[in-house]
Amino acid sequence: MAKTKKQPRPKAETPKGFRDYFGAEVSERAEMLQKIAAVYHRYGFDALESSAVETVEALGKFLPDVDRPNEGVFAWQEADEDGKGDWLALRYDLTAPLARVYAQHRNDLPTPYRRFAMGPVWRNEKPGPGRYRQFYQCDADTVGTASMAADSEICAMLADTLEEVGIPRGDYLIRVNNRKVLNGVLESMGLADDEERSAAVMRTIDKFDKVGEAGVRELLGKGRLDASGAYIDGVGLTDDQADPVLTFLTSKADDMAETFANLRKAVGDSTMGQEGVAELEQIADLLAAQGYGPDRIVIDPSVVRGLGYYTGPVFEAELTFEIFDEKGRKRQFGSVAGGGRYDDLVKRFTGQAVPATGISIGVDRLLAALREKGRIGGTATGPVVVTVMDRDRMADYQAMVGELRQAGIRAEVYLGNPKNFGNQLKYADKRNSPVAIIEGGDEKEKGIVQIKDLVLGAKIAENATLEEWKERPSQFEVPRGDMVAKVREILDGQGG
Amino acid sequence: MAKTKKQPRPKAETPKGFRDYFGAEVSERAEMLQKIAAVYHRYGFDALESSAVETVEALGKFLPDVDRPNEGVFAWQEADEDGKGDWLALRYDLTAPLARVYAQHRNDLPTPYRRFAMGPVWRNEKPGPGRYRQFYQCDADTVGTASMAADSEICAMLADTLEEVGIPRGDYLIRVNNRKVLNGVLESMGLADDEERSAAVMRTIDKFDKVGEAGVRELLGKGRLDASGAYIDGVGLTDDQADPVLTFLTSKADDMAETFANLRKAVGDSTMGQEGVAELEQIADLLAAQGYGPDRIVIDPSVVRGLGYYTGPVFEAELTFEIFDEKGRKRQFGSVAGGGRYDDLVKRFTGQAVPATGISIGVDRLLAALREKGRIGGTATGPVVVTVMDRDRMADYQAMVGELRQAGIRAEVYLGNPKNFGNQLKYADKRNSPVAIIEGGDEKEKGIVQIKDLVLGAKIAENATLEEWKERPSQFEVPRGDMVAKVREILDGQGG
């Protein structure tokens, strides 16, 4: 190591908004991603892994609520020979890189190209509780077809995926809307070219859940007195002008055909709007034919996805079971996946329209949901620990773990300072070990080992009376040759 | 999407030195990493995933041949509220982050802490052929014990790992050396405090393979006339001073005991050197007791690892089978993993010495080796493709792929423009599909489907005479209800 001047010690801290994941957190995520990949693969999707780093120009600016350059991404300028090179950035999602990959490799890729991708993405946003600046996404997209069969396939696959990882039917709902319908509503209101008022209408639509029908009507018109007493300015539309928005927002009926009729009314003469409704009908028909009913996938006009690049159908998967939030209030678990059709992303690179549609699963949200449902544990069983009674017989202890591993049993030798035996048992406890093995000089001489059932031991220590404790010994003395068999027996018993 | 001014189209390119990985490249890597993780886990190691981003100060500067600030890493300064914040960087390996993690979480982690980690790392280096700026590593480390049992365990685990992923015994060799021995040699030469000449001796040692014993003696002394005619200045040592280096370099004997005797001679009176030899003896004894002989793990004084932070034993796994290099010359495949003991990395943060040792597998190198050995294929079988004969019966075709997937068969509907049937078969070809299914109006009416065995079809087209072609039809007409069974039969036949 090159000698360095005395410097202050570095702080042992992750950068703000980043965190470390340990043990079961890592393996449970890996297992869930494997299950998801298996479903995607069965549907014909191929794996793609692009690099974490892209040029800023290739990524483009599609994050919601981001206007300033490089806001929202981690970016830096490359130092080339002349001092200054390309601006590079960490990817903020897996869709923008897909558009770049497809444009770059389109002559070698099949058309349509179905691909899945999983991995971390990075956002340079203000971190909050449970909100990190690096998180996992798991995406599937079909590039190169305008067919609604691609969109319906994505929705069906998403339903299969959620069930595969352990969200039972009835606990999730995939809601489908269409950007064209929303644009059609704006068109039928005569606002198609009025960007400012269109945006105001969109924001108002987003408040429907909170303020209801009457509230929306006020906000679209003159304005509204807030619950807090503040007056919110309205968009300034007449009642007639506001009608399509209200029709749209209240279009969802129990009967799908009625929903579609309401939507057709809301978009009026707008060609784009009518097209949007027709697309939703196609998706609904295809899904119905495959047996995906509205108990799993439903047309829902209230879905608005934040990302700017969607041009047609949009999807959102919500988990509908209730949890308690940090304030102890019941609420639905909420969204775990979202996506939609984005027909213009590849065009940015090639100039030619390449239709595409896809879905992105929020991996960490879905993992949290599985923990809520008790589907995954969060703590894993540790290894069998072979204790060290005689420092000079390390080779013997390593032979013991070798035999256990040969039998497929996770095992390790204690490698700390063996002097204090209590520390070895504390270590086994911290490791969540199921079994500890002891072979001191006496045991060695007699050709036996002591095997401690740590799970049973802990239970007994916690609950048992002295009699029970005597009756159910948690430590066994067996011939050295029977060690593996006895450990296996104890582990099987613990598993049962 | 916010309206933007007309801008030039972005280039559809990965940044220089980065690449995309497709299909089998991704899944084969994932499968190999799973196998490695399983071995590490069986040895008692726990998964850890730290974030890709660390503070520059936490990462430290340990890359070889890097002196200027932030050279070798991708780094940027964070914009905080005052405009300027911490310098952040992408991790360049998995060891520096482990030291940070252990220092940060040491009160919650068991001691010793065995952890494994896998994922991409980034180096801001000049890219070259097959050399990328993002690549995968897969590490296992034990933190918090100075016991050589930890080092020998790492070596044994590495041997098991290589065999587990498909490198047969005899095709790899794990070579073990000790930095203390090297430092002992320098000490016995009286160069312990002469940084400049020590570094010159180290560089000369690295040339032993090329220039041999006599060449090294010249380079340590007055200098040497190069094969190219250039004169290389020597280190300026006397012959006596140079002796320990030569003894060290030629110390490897067929008999392990003899090797150790030679090493003891080379380090002379140096306490550190004698300690280093003793440590190597301990490692050799422990490995021998577990049955890991010199056919798998060998003490080899010529191993020098580039990274600056090693303080004791160092390891290197080499694949010994021969391949042809880009110029058609035979050479050994070479190194796929390396590591060693680094007792001072955690101390940087805490001020307290925390001994640690570990190994890092070069994932992409090991994958390349498995491809060389024919252990993995590089191309994967595609999905069964259900063709679209009648655009209006998409629901029927989706029902067919649904049935196939239910049976665990990878399948997809053709989602391109169905007009040209030839394009559909070209698509199936590009997808490497094993089977195509055809159900036109006639078939529908008769309740049958056509099933094309594309693998057999390709073989017949390539080799068969007309008679064979007639005898071995590659297209089958079966009742619609028998579709899944027939596809399964064909796939099983192809696999055989």
PDB file of N, CA and C in Angstrom, chain A residues 1 9-10 14 20-21 23 29 34 41-47 49 52 78 100 104-105 107 111 114 133-134 136 145 290 348-349 398 405 410-413 415 427 430-431, chain B residues 9-10 12 14 20-21 23 29 34 41-47 49 52 57 78 100 105 107 111 114 133-134 136 145 290 308 348-349 398 405 410-413 415 427 430-431:
ATOM      1  N   MET A   1       0.852  -1.189   0.000  1.00  0.00           N
ATOM      2  CA  MET A   1       0.000   0.000   0.000  1.00  0.00           C
ATOM      3  C   MET A   1       0.888   1.240   0.000  1.00  0.00           C
ATOM      4  N   ARG A   9     -10.029   9.981   9.658  1.00  0.00           N
ATOM      5  CA  ARG A   9     -10.677   8.723   9.292  1.00  0.00           C
ATOM      6  C   ARG A   9     -11.911   8.954   8.435  1.00  0.00           C
ATOM      7  N   PRO A  10     -12.100   8.135   7.406  1.00  0.00           N
ATOM      8  CA  PRO A  10     -13.341   8.258   6.631  1.00  0.00           C
ATOM      9  C   PRO A  10     -14.542   7.831   7.485  1.00  0.00           C
ATOM     10  N   THR A  14     -23.139   4.804   4.488  1.00  0.00           N
ATOM     11  CA  THR A  14     -23.642   4.825   3.108  1.00  0.00           C
ATOM     12  C   THR A  14     -23.937   6.283   2.775  1.00  0.00           C
ATOM     13  N   ASP A  20     -27.814  -0.779   2.943  1.00  0.00           N
ATOM     14  CA  ASP A  20     -27.272  -2.118   2.752  1.00  0.00           C
ATOM     15  C   ASP A  20     -28.377  -3.136   3.007  1.00  0.00           C
ATOM     16  N   TYR A  21     -28.281  -4.270   2.319  1.00  0.00           N
ATOM     17  CA  TYR A  21     -29.254  -5.350   2.502  1.00  0.00           C
ATOM     18  C   TYR A  21     -28.511  -6.595   2.959  1.00  0.00           C
ATOM     19  N   GLY A  23     -28.356 -10.740   4.322  1.00  0.00           N
ATOM     20  CA  GLY A  23     -28.865 -12.101   4.463  1.00  0.00           C
ATOM     21  C   GLY A  23     -30.174 -12.358   3.750  1.00  0.00           C
ATOM     22  N   ARG A  29     -35.151 -11.541  -2.085  1.00  0.00           N
ATOM     23  CA  ARG A  29     -35.337 -10.771  -3.314  1.00  0.00           C
ATOM     24  C   ARG A  29     -34.874 -11.584  -4.526  1.00  0.00           C
ATOM     25  N   GLN A  34     -36.204 -14.595  -9.373  1.00  0.00           N
ATOM     26  CA  GLN A  34     -36.131 -15.834 -10.144  1.00  0.00           C
ATOM     27  C   GLN A  34     -37.511 -16.330 -10.561  1.00  0.00           C
ATOM     28  N   HIS A  41     -40.140 -15.662 -18.831  1.00  0.00           N
ATOM     29  CA  HIS A  41     -39.484 -16.544 -19.798  1.00  0.00           C
ATOM     30  C   HIS A  41     -40.493 -17.488 -20.441  1.00  0.00           C
ATOM     31  N   ARG A  42     -41.404 -18.025 -19.634  1.00  0.00           N
ATOM     32  CA  ARG A  42     -42.428 -18.934 -20.156  1.00  0.00           C
ATOM     33  C   ARG A  42     -43.313 -18.225 -21.181  1.00  0.00           C
ATOM     34  N   TYR A  43     -43.480 -16.927 -21.000  1.00  0.00           N
ATOM     35  CA  TYR A  43     -44.282 -16.140 -21.954  1.00  0.00           C
ATOM     36  C   TYR A  43     -43.475 -15.779 -23.205  1.00  0.00           C
ATOM     37  N   GLY A  44     -42.244 -16.251 -23.314  1.00  0.00           N
ATOM     38  CA  GLY A  44     -41.453 -15.993 -24.514  1.00  0.00           C
ATOM     39  C   GLY A  44     -40.554 -14.777 -24.430  1.00  0.00           C
ATOM     40  N   PHE A  45     -40.484 -14.141 -23.267  1.00  0.00           N
ATOM     41  CA  PHE A  45     -39.641 -12.959 -23.132  1.00  0.00           C
ATOM     42  C   PHE A  45     -38.184 -13.394 -22.908  1.00  0.00           C
ATOM     43  N   ASP A  46     -37.251 -12.653 -23.515  1.00  0.00           N
ATOM     44  CA  ASP A  46     -35.827 -12.953 -23.403  1.00  0.00           C
ATOM     45  C   ASP A  46     -35.158 -11.983 -22.431  1.00  0.00           C
ATOM     46  N   ALA A  47     -34.173 -12.484 -21.709  1.00  0.00           N
ATOM     47  CA  ALA A  47     -33.451 -11.623 -20.762  1.00  0.00           C
ATOM     48  C   ALA A  47     -32.602 -10.595 -21.500  1.00  0.00           C
ATOM     49  N   GLU A  49     -29.657  -7.538 -20.228  1.00  0.00           N
ATOM     50  CA  GLU A  49     -29.040  -6.720 -19.193  1.00  0.00           C
ATOM     51  C   GLU A  49     -28.192  -5.643 -19.850  1.00  0.00           C
ATOM     52  N   ALA A  52     -25.511  -0.173 -16.254  1.00  0.00           N
ATOM     53  CA  ALA A  52     -26.122   0.805 -15.348  1.00  0.00           C
ATOM     54  C   ALA A  52     -25.885   2.226 -15.839  1.00  0.00           C
ATOM     55  N   GLU A  78     -17.701  12.950 -18.404  1.00  0.00           N
ATOM     56  CA  GLU A  78     -16.539  12.102 -18.550  1.00  0.00           C
ATOM     57  C   GLU A  78     -15.322  12.941 -18.916  1.00  0.00           C
ATOM     58  N   ARG A 100     -33.026   2.595 -26.167  1.00  0.00           N
ATOM     59  CA  ARG A 100     -31.681   2.741 -26.738  1.00  0.00           C
ATOM     60  C   ARG A 100     -31.176   1.416 -27.299  1.00  0.00           C
ATOM     61  N   GLN A 104     -30.340   0.561 -31.162  1.00  0.00           N
ATOM     62  CA  GLN A 104     -28.953   0.217 -31.503  1.00  0.00           C
ATOM     63  C   GLN A 104     -28.842  -1.153 -32.177  1.00  0.00           C
ATOM     64  N   HIS A 105     -29.629  -2.121 -31.704  1.00  0.00           N
ATOM     65  CA  HIS A 105     -29.466  -3.508 -32.156  1.00  0.00           C
ATOM     66  C   HIS A 105     -30.638  -3.993 -33.005  1.00  0.00           C
ATOM     67  N   ASN A 107     -31.447  -4.392 -35.972  1.00  0.00           N
ATOM     68  CA  ASN A 107     -31.270  -5.292 -37.111  1.00  0.00           C
ATOM     69  C   ASN A 107     -30.966  -6.729 -36.685  1.00  0.00           C
ATOM     70  N   THR A 111     -38.413  -9.076 -34.466  1.00  0.00           N
ATOM     71  CA  THR A 111     -39.516  -8.118 -34.349  1.00  0.00           C
ATOM     72  C   THR A 111     -40.819  -8.879 -34.431  1.00  0.00           C
ATOM     73  N   ARG A 114     -39.633  -9.290 -27.502  1.00  0.00           N
ATOM     74  CA  ARG A 114     -40.108  -9.376 -26.114  1.00  0.00           C
ATOM     75  C   ARG A 114     -38.886  -9.523 -25.221  1.00  0.00           C
ATOM     76  N   ARG A 133     -32.589   5.871  -2.886  1.00  0.00           N
ATOM     77  CA  ARG A 133     -32.148   6.414  -4.164  1.00  0.00           C
ATOM     78  C   ARG A 133     -31.606   5.328  -5.094  1.00  0.00           C
ATOM     79  N   GLN A 134     -31.505   4.104  -4.566  1.00  0.00           N
ATOM     80  CA  GLN A 134     -31.253   2.940  -5.425  1.00  0.00           C
ATOM     81  C   GLN A 134     -32.322   1.922  -5.104  1.00  0.00           C
ATOM     82  N   TYR A 136     -34.764  -1.637  -6.886  1.00  0.00           N
ATOM     83  CA  TYR A 136     -34.853  -2.624  -7.965  1.00  0.00           C
ATOM     84  C   TYR A 136     -36.122  -2.448  -8.778  1.00  0.00           C
ATOM     85  N   THR A 145     -44.655  -3.871 -31.985  1.00  0.00           N
ATOM     86  CA  THR A 145     -46.016  -4.216 -32.420  1.00  0.00           C
ATOM     87  C   THR A 145     -47.020  -3.253 -31.803  1.00  0.00           C
ATOM     88  N   GLN A 290     -59.398 -15.308 -22.587  1.00  0.00           N
ATOM     89  CA  GLN A 290     -58.398 -16.131 -21.900  1.00  0.00           C
ATOM     90  C   GLN A 290     -58.773 -16.399 -20.451  1.00  0.00           C
ATOM     91  N   ARG A 348     -37.336   8.552 -30.907  1.00  0.00           N
ATOM     92  CA  ARG A 348     -36.351   9.571 -30.521  1.00  0.00           C
ATOM     93  C   ARG A 348     -35.008   9.300 -31.189  1.00  0.00           C
ATOM     94  N   PHE A 349     -34.650   7.997 -31.285  1.00  0.00           N
ATOM     95  CA  PHE A 349     -33.334   7.643 -31.825  1.00  0.00           C
ATOM     96  C   PHE A 349     -33.360   7.476 -33.345  1.00  0.00           C
ATOM     97  N   GLN A 398     -12.580 -28.774  11.101  1.00  0.00           N
ATOM     98  CA  GLN A 398     -12.850 -28.508   9.688  1.00  0.00           C
ATOM     99  C   GLN A 398     -13.281 -29.786   8.960  1.00  0.00           C
ATOM    100  N   ARG A 405     -21.238 -30.493   5.190  1.00  0.00           N
ATOM    101  CA  ARG A 405     -21.490 -29.844   3.896  1.00  0.00           C
ATOM    102  C   ARG A 405     -21.664 -30.883   2.802  1.00  0.00           C
ATOM    103  N   ARG A 410     -25.711 -26.890   5.758  1.00  0.00           N
ATOM    104  CA  ARG A 410     -24.949 -25.657   5.919  1.00  0.00           C
ATOM    105  C   ARG A 410     -24.219 -25.687   7.262  1.00  0.00           C
ATOM    106  N   ALA A 411     -22.918 -25.493   7.235  1.00  0.00           N
ATOM    107  CA  ALA A 411     -22.147 -25.646   8.470  1.00  0.00           C
ATOM    108  C   ALA A 411     -20.890 -24.808   8.450  1.00  0.00           C
ATOM    109  N   GLU A 412     -20.438 -24.413   9.636  1.00  0.00           N
ATOM    110  CA  GLU A 412     -19.195 -23.651   9.734  1.00  0.00           C
ATOM    111  C   GLU A 412     -18.495 -23.925  11.056  1.00  0.00           C
ATOM    112  N   VAL A 413     -17.179 -23.725  11.051  1.00  0.00           N
ATOM    113  CA  VAL A 413     -16.390 -23.775  12.282  1.00  0.00           C
ATOM    114  C   VAL A 413     -16.395 -22.386  12.899  1.00  0.00           C
ATOM    115  N   LEU A 415     -14.683 -19.348  14.129  1.00  0.00           N
ATOM    116  CA  LEU A 415     -13.341 -18.861  13.802  1.00  0.00           C
ATOM    117  C   LEU A 415     -12.897 -17.699  14.681  1.00  0.00           C
ATOM    118  N   TYR A 427     -22.264 -16.508  19.778  1.00  0.00           N
ATOM    119  CA  TYR A 427     -22.099 -16.376  18.333  1.00  0.00           C
ATOM    120  C   TYR A 427     -23.141 -17.224  17.594  1.00  0.00           C
ATOM    121  N   LYS A 430     -26.420 -15.496  17.688  1.00  0.00           N
ATOM    122  CA  LYS A 430     -26.475 -14.367  16.755  1.00  0.00           C
ATOM    123  C   LYS A 430     -26.621 -14.848  15.310  1.00  0.00           C
ATOM    124  N   ARG A 431     -26.027 -15.993  15.023  1.00  0.00           N
ATOM    125  CA  ARG A 431     -26.106 -16.571  13.683  1.00  0.00           C
ATOM    126  C   ARG A 431     -27.442 -17.259  13.448  1.00  0.00           C
TER     127      ARG A 431
ATOM    128  N   ARG B   9     -31.326  14.114 -33.025  1.00  0.00           N
ATOM    129  CA  ARG B   9     -31.624  12.808 -32.437  1.00  0.00           C
ATOM    130  C   ARG B   9     -30.467  12.324 -31.582  1.00  0.00           C
ATOM    131  N   PRO B  10     -30.775  11.733 -30.401  1.00  0.00           N
ATOM    132  CA  PRO B  10     -29.701  11.142 -29.592  1.00  0.00           C
ATOM    133  C   PRO B  10     -29.119   9.929 -30.308  1.00  0.00           C
ATOM    134  N   ALA B  12     -27.986   6.183 -30.564  1.00  0.00           N
ATOM    135  CA  ALA B  12     -28.346   4.936 -29.885  1.00  0.00           C
ATOM    136  C   ALA B  12     -27.081   4.125 -29.655  1.00  0.00           C
ATOM    137  N   THR B  14     -24.271   2.600 -26.434  1.00  0.00           N
ATOM    138  CA  THR B  14     -23.783   2.510 -25.052  1.00  0.00           C
ATOM    139  C   THR B  14     -22.611   3.463 -24.922  1.00  0.00           C
ATOM    140  N   ASP B  20     -24.160  -4.365 -23.819  1.00  0.00           N
ATOM    141  CA  ASP B  20     -25.423  -5.004 -23.460  1.00  0.00           C
ATOM    142  C   ASP B  20     -25.243  -6.519 -23.493  1.00  0.00           C
ATOM    143  N   TYR B  21     -25.993  -7.208 -22.650  1.00  0.00           N
ATOM    144  CA  TYR B  21     -25.959  -8.670 -22.609  1.00  0.00           C
ATOM    145  C   TYR B  21     -27.352  -9.203 -22.918  1.00  0.00           C
ATOM    146  N   GLY B  23     -30.184 -12.432 -23.646  1.00  0.00           N
ATOM    147  CA  GLY B  23     -30.674 -13.810 -23.548  1.00  0.00           C
ATOM    148  C   GLY B  23     -29.787 -14.731 -22.742  1.00  0.00           C
ATOM    149  N   ARG B  29     -25.121 -16.449 -16.831  1.00  0.00           N
ATOM    150  CA  ARG B  29     -24.426 -15.796 -15.718  1.00  0.00           C
ATOM    151  C   ARG B  29     -25.232 -15.941 -14.428  1.00  0.00           C
ATOM    152  N   GLN B  34     -25.867 -18.353  -9.121  1.00  0.00           N
ATOM    153  CA  GLN B  34     -26.679 -19.124  -8.176  1.00  0.00           C
ATOM    154  C   GLN B  34     -25.910 -20.312  -7.617  1.00  0.00           C
ATOM    155  N   HIS B  41     -23.020 -20.271   0.600  1.00  0.00           N
ATOM    156  CA  HIS B  41     -24.038 -20.375   1.642  1.00  0.00           C
ATOM    157  C   HIS B  41     -23.825 -21.631   2.475  1.00  0.00           C
ATOM    158  N   ARG B  42     -23.510 -22.740   1.807  1.00  0.00           N
ATOM    159  CA  ARG B  42     -23.283 -23.992   2.522  1.00  0.00           C
ATOM    160  C   ARG B  42     -22.087 -23.865   3.461  1.00  0.00           C
ATOM    161  N   TYR B  43     -21.145 -23.026   3.120  1.00  0.00           N
ATOM    162  CA  TYR B  43     -19.981 -22.790   3.978  1.00  0.00           C
ATOM    163  C   TYR B  43     -20.297 -21.820   5.123  1.00  0.00           C
ATOM    164  N   GLY B  44     -21.535 -21.374   5.233  1.00  0.00           N
ATOM    165  CA  GLY B  44     -21.916 -20.510   6.344  1.00  0.00           C
ATOM    166  C   GLY B  44     -21.836 -19.020   6.033  1.00  0.00           C
ATOM    167  N   PHE B  45     -21.550 -18.671   4.768  1.00  0.00           N
ATOM    168  CA  PHE B  45     -21.461 -17.256   4.413  1.00  0.00           C
ATOM    169  C   PHE B  45     -22.865 -16.690   4.184  1.00  0.00           C
ATOM    170  N   ASP B  46     -23.066 -15.451   4.614  1.00  0.00           N
ATOM    171  CA  ASP B  46     -24.362 -14.779   4.466  1.00  0.00           C
ATOM    172  C   ASP B  46     -24.309 -13.765   3.334  1.00  0.00           C
ATOM    173  N   ALA B  47     -25.428 -13.609   2.636  1.00  0.00           N
ATOM    174  CA  ALA B  47     -25.491 -12.650   1.530  1.00  0.00           C
ATOM    175  C   ALA B  47     -25.448 -11.222   2.061  1.00  0.00           C
ATOM    176  N   GLU B  49     -25.821  -7.228   0.190  1.00  0.00           N
ATOM    177  CA  GLU B  49     -25.832  -6.367  -0.992  1.00  0.00           C
ATOM    178  C   GLU B  49     -25.749  -4.922  -0.547  1.00  0.00           C
ATOM    179  N   ALA B  52     -24.494   0.398  -5.073  1.00  0.00           N
ATOM    180  CA  ALA B  52     -23.457   0.614  -6.080  1.00  0.00           C
ATOM    181  C   ALA B  52     -22.703   1.907  -5.817  1.00  0.00           C
ATOM    182  N   GLU B  57     -14.701   9.022  -0.113  1.00  0.00           N
ATOM    183  CA  GLU B  57     -13.869   8.883   1.082  1.00  0.00           C
ATOM    184  C   GLU B  57     -13.961   7.469   1.661  1.00  0.00           C
ATOM    185  N   GLU B  78     -22.000  15.602  -5.362  1.00  0.00           N
ATOM    186  CA  GLU B  78     -23.438  15.732  -5.155  1.00  0.00           C
ATOM    187  C   GLU B  78     -23.814  17.195  -4.978  1.00  0.00           C
ATOM    188  N   ARG B 100     -16.464  -0.846   4.702  1.00  0.00           N
ATOM    189  CA  ARG B 100     -17.364   0.220   5.158  1.00  0.00           C
ATOM    190  C   ARG B 100     -18.565  -0.387   5.891  1.00  0.00           C
ATOM    191  N   HIS B 105     -21.781  -1.400  10.686  1.00  0.00           N
ATOM    192  CA  HIS B 105     -22.768  -2.269  11.340  1.00  0.00           C
ATOM    193  C   HIS B 105     -22.139  -3.252  12.315  1.00  0.00           C
ATOM    194  N   ASN B 107     -21.612  -3.623  15.366  1.00  0.00           N
ATOM    195  CA  ASN B 107     -22.268  -4.020  16.614  1.00  0.00           C
ATOM    196  C   ASN B 107     -23.429  -4.981  16.384  1.00  0.00           C
ATOM    197  N   THR B 111     -19.335 -11.855  14.959  1.00  0.00           N
ATOM    198  CA  THR B 111     -17.889 -11.839  14.775  1.00  0.00           C
ATOM    199  C   THR B 111     -17.363 -13.239  15.022  1.00  0.00           C
ATOM    200  N   ARG B 114     -18.904 -13.816   8.188  1.00  0.00           N
ATOM    201  CA  ARG B 114     -18.662 -14.399   6.868  1.00  0.00           C
ATOM    202  C   ARG B 114     -19.734 -13.862   5.927  1.00  0.00           C
ATOM    203  N   ARG B 133     -15.912  -1.551 -18.806  1.00  0.00           N
ATOM    204  CA  ARG B 133     -15.828  -0.670 -17.644  1.00  0.00           C
ATOM    205  C   ARG B 133     -16.893  -1.010 -16.597  1.00  0.00           C
ATOM    206  N   GLN B 134     -17.780  -1.941 -16.926  1.00  0.00           N
ATOM    207  CA  GLN B 134     -18.678  -2.535 -15.924  1.00  0.00           C
ATOM    208  C   GLN B 134     -18.520  -4.035 -16.040  1.00  0.00           C
ATOM    209  N   TYR B 136     -18.831  -8.022 -13.589  1.00  0.00           N
ATOM    210  CA  TYR B 136     -19.340  -8.654 -12.377  1.00  0.00           C
ATOM    211  C   TYR B 136     -18.217  -9.220 -11.527  1.00  0.00           C
ATOM    212  N   THR B 145     -11.334 -12.242  12.085  1.00  0.00           N
ATOM    213  CA  THR B 145     -10.501 -13.295  12.634  1.00  0.00           C
ATOM    214  C   THR B 145      -9.145 -13.300  11.943  1.00  0.00           C
ATOM    215  N   GLN B 290      -7.771 -31.693   5.361  1.00  0.00           N
ATOM    216  CA  GLN B 290      -9.095 -31.785   4.751  1.00  0.00           C
ATOM    217  C   GLN B 290      -9.062 -32.450   3.383  1.00  0.00           C
ATOM    218  N   GLY B 308      -3.354  -3.006  -3.464  1.00  0.00           N
ATOM    219  CA  GLY B 308      -2.437  -2.504  -2.458  1.00  0.00           C
ATOM    220  C   GLY B 308      -2.751  -2.917  -1.037  1.00  0.00           C
ATOM    221  N   ARG B 348      -9.093   1.644   8.757  1.00  0.00           N
ATOM    222  CA  ARG B 348      -9.224   2.977   8.165  1.00  0.00           C
ATOM    223  C   ARG B 348     -10.395   3.738   8.790  1.00  0.00           C
ATOM    224  N   PHE B 349     -11.488   2.999   9.059  1.00  0.00           N
ATOM    225  CA  PHE B 349     -12.702   3.642   9.572  1.00  0.00           C
ATOM    226  C   PHE B 349     -12.712   3.737  11.086  1.00  0.00           C
ATOM    227  N   GLN B 398     -54.167 -17.030 -28.451  1.00  0.00           N
ATOM    228  CA  GLN B 398     -53.712 -16.788 -27.078  1.00  0.00           C
ATOM    229  C   GLN B 398     -54.154 -17.916 -26.143  1.00  0.00           C
ATOM    230  N   ARG B 405     -48.294 -22.953 -21.908  1.00  0.00           N
ATOM    231  CA  ARG B 405     -47.596 -22.435 -20.723  1.00  0.00           C
ATOM    232  C   ARG B 405     -48.051 -23.175 -19.465  1.00  0.00           C
ATOM    233  N   ARG B 410     -42.570 -23.139 -22.770  1.00  0.00           N
ATOM    234  CA  ARG B 410     -42.364 -21.747 -23.154  1.00  0.00           C
ATOM    235  C   ARG B 410     -43.022 -21.506 -24.513  1.00  0.00           C
ATOM    236  N   ALA B 411     -43.906 -20.527 -24.591  1.00  0.00           N
ATOM    237  CA  ALA B 411     -44.674 -20.342 -25.836  1.00  0.00           C
ATOM    238  C   ALA B 411     -45.109 -18.899 -25.997  1.00  0.00           C
ATOM    239  N   GLU B 412     -45.277 -18.487 -27.258  1.00  0.00           N
ATOM    240  CA  GLU B 412     -45.750 -17.137 -27.529  1.00  0.00           C
ATOM    241  C   GLU B 412     -46.527 -17.086 -28.830  1.00  0.00           C
ATOM    242  N   VAL B 413     -47.424 -16.104 -28.923  1.00  0.00           N
ATOM    243  CA  VAL B 413     -48.137 -15.833 -30.169  1.00  0.00           C
ATOM    244  C   VAL B 413     -47.291 -14.869 -30.993  1.00  0.00           C
ATOM    245  N   LEU B 415     -46.736 -11.668 -32.743  1.00  0.00           N
ATOM    246  CA  LEU B 415     -47.447 -10.407 -32.565  1.00  0.00           C
ATOM    247  C   LEU B 415     -47.087  -9.366 -33.635  1.00  0.00           C
ATOM    248  N   TYR B 427     -39.416 -15.179 -38.375  1.00  0.00           N
ATOM    249  CA  TYR B 427     -39.384 -14.746 -36.974  1.00  0.00           C
ATOM    250  C   TYR B 427     -39.073 -15.944 -36.064  1.00  0.00           C
ATOM    251  N   LYS B 430     -35.473 -16.753 -36.246  1.00  0.00           N
ATOM    252  CA  LYS B 430     -34.651 -15.787 -35.499  1.00  0.00           C
ATOM    253  C   LYS B 430     -34.752 -16.025 -33.985  1.00  0.00           C
ATOM    254  N   ARG B 431     -35.926 -16.472 -33.558  1.00  0.00           N
ATOM    255  CA  ARG B 431     -36.147 -16.756 -32.132  1.00  0.00           C
ATOM    256  C   ARG B 431     -35.544 -18.089 -31.717  1.00  0.00           C
TER     257      ARG B 431
END
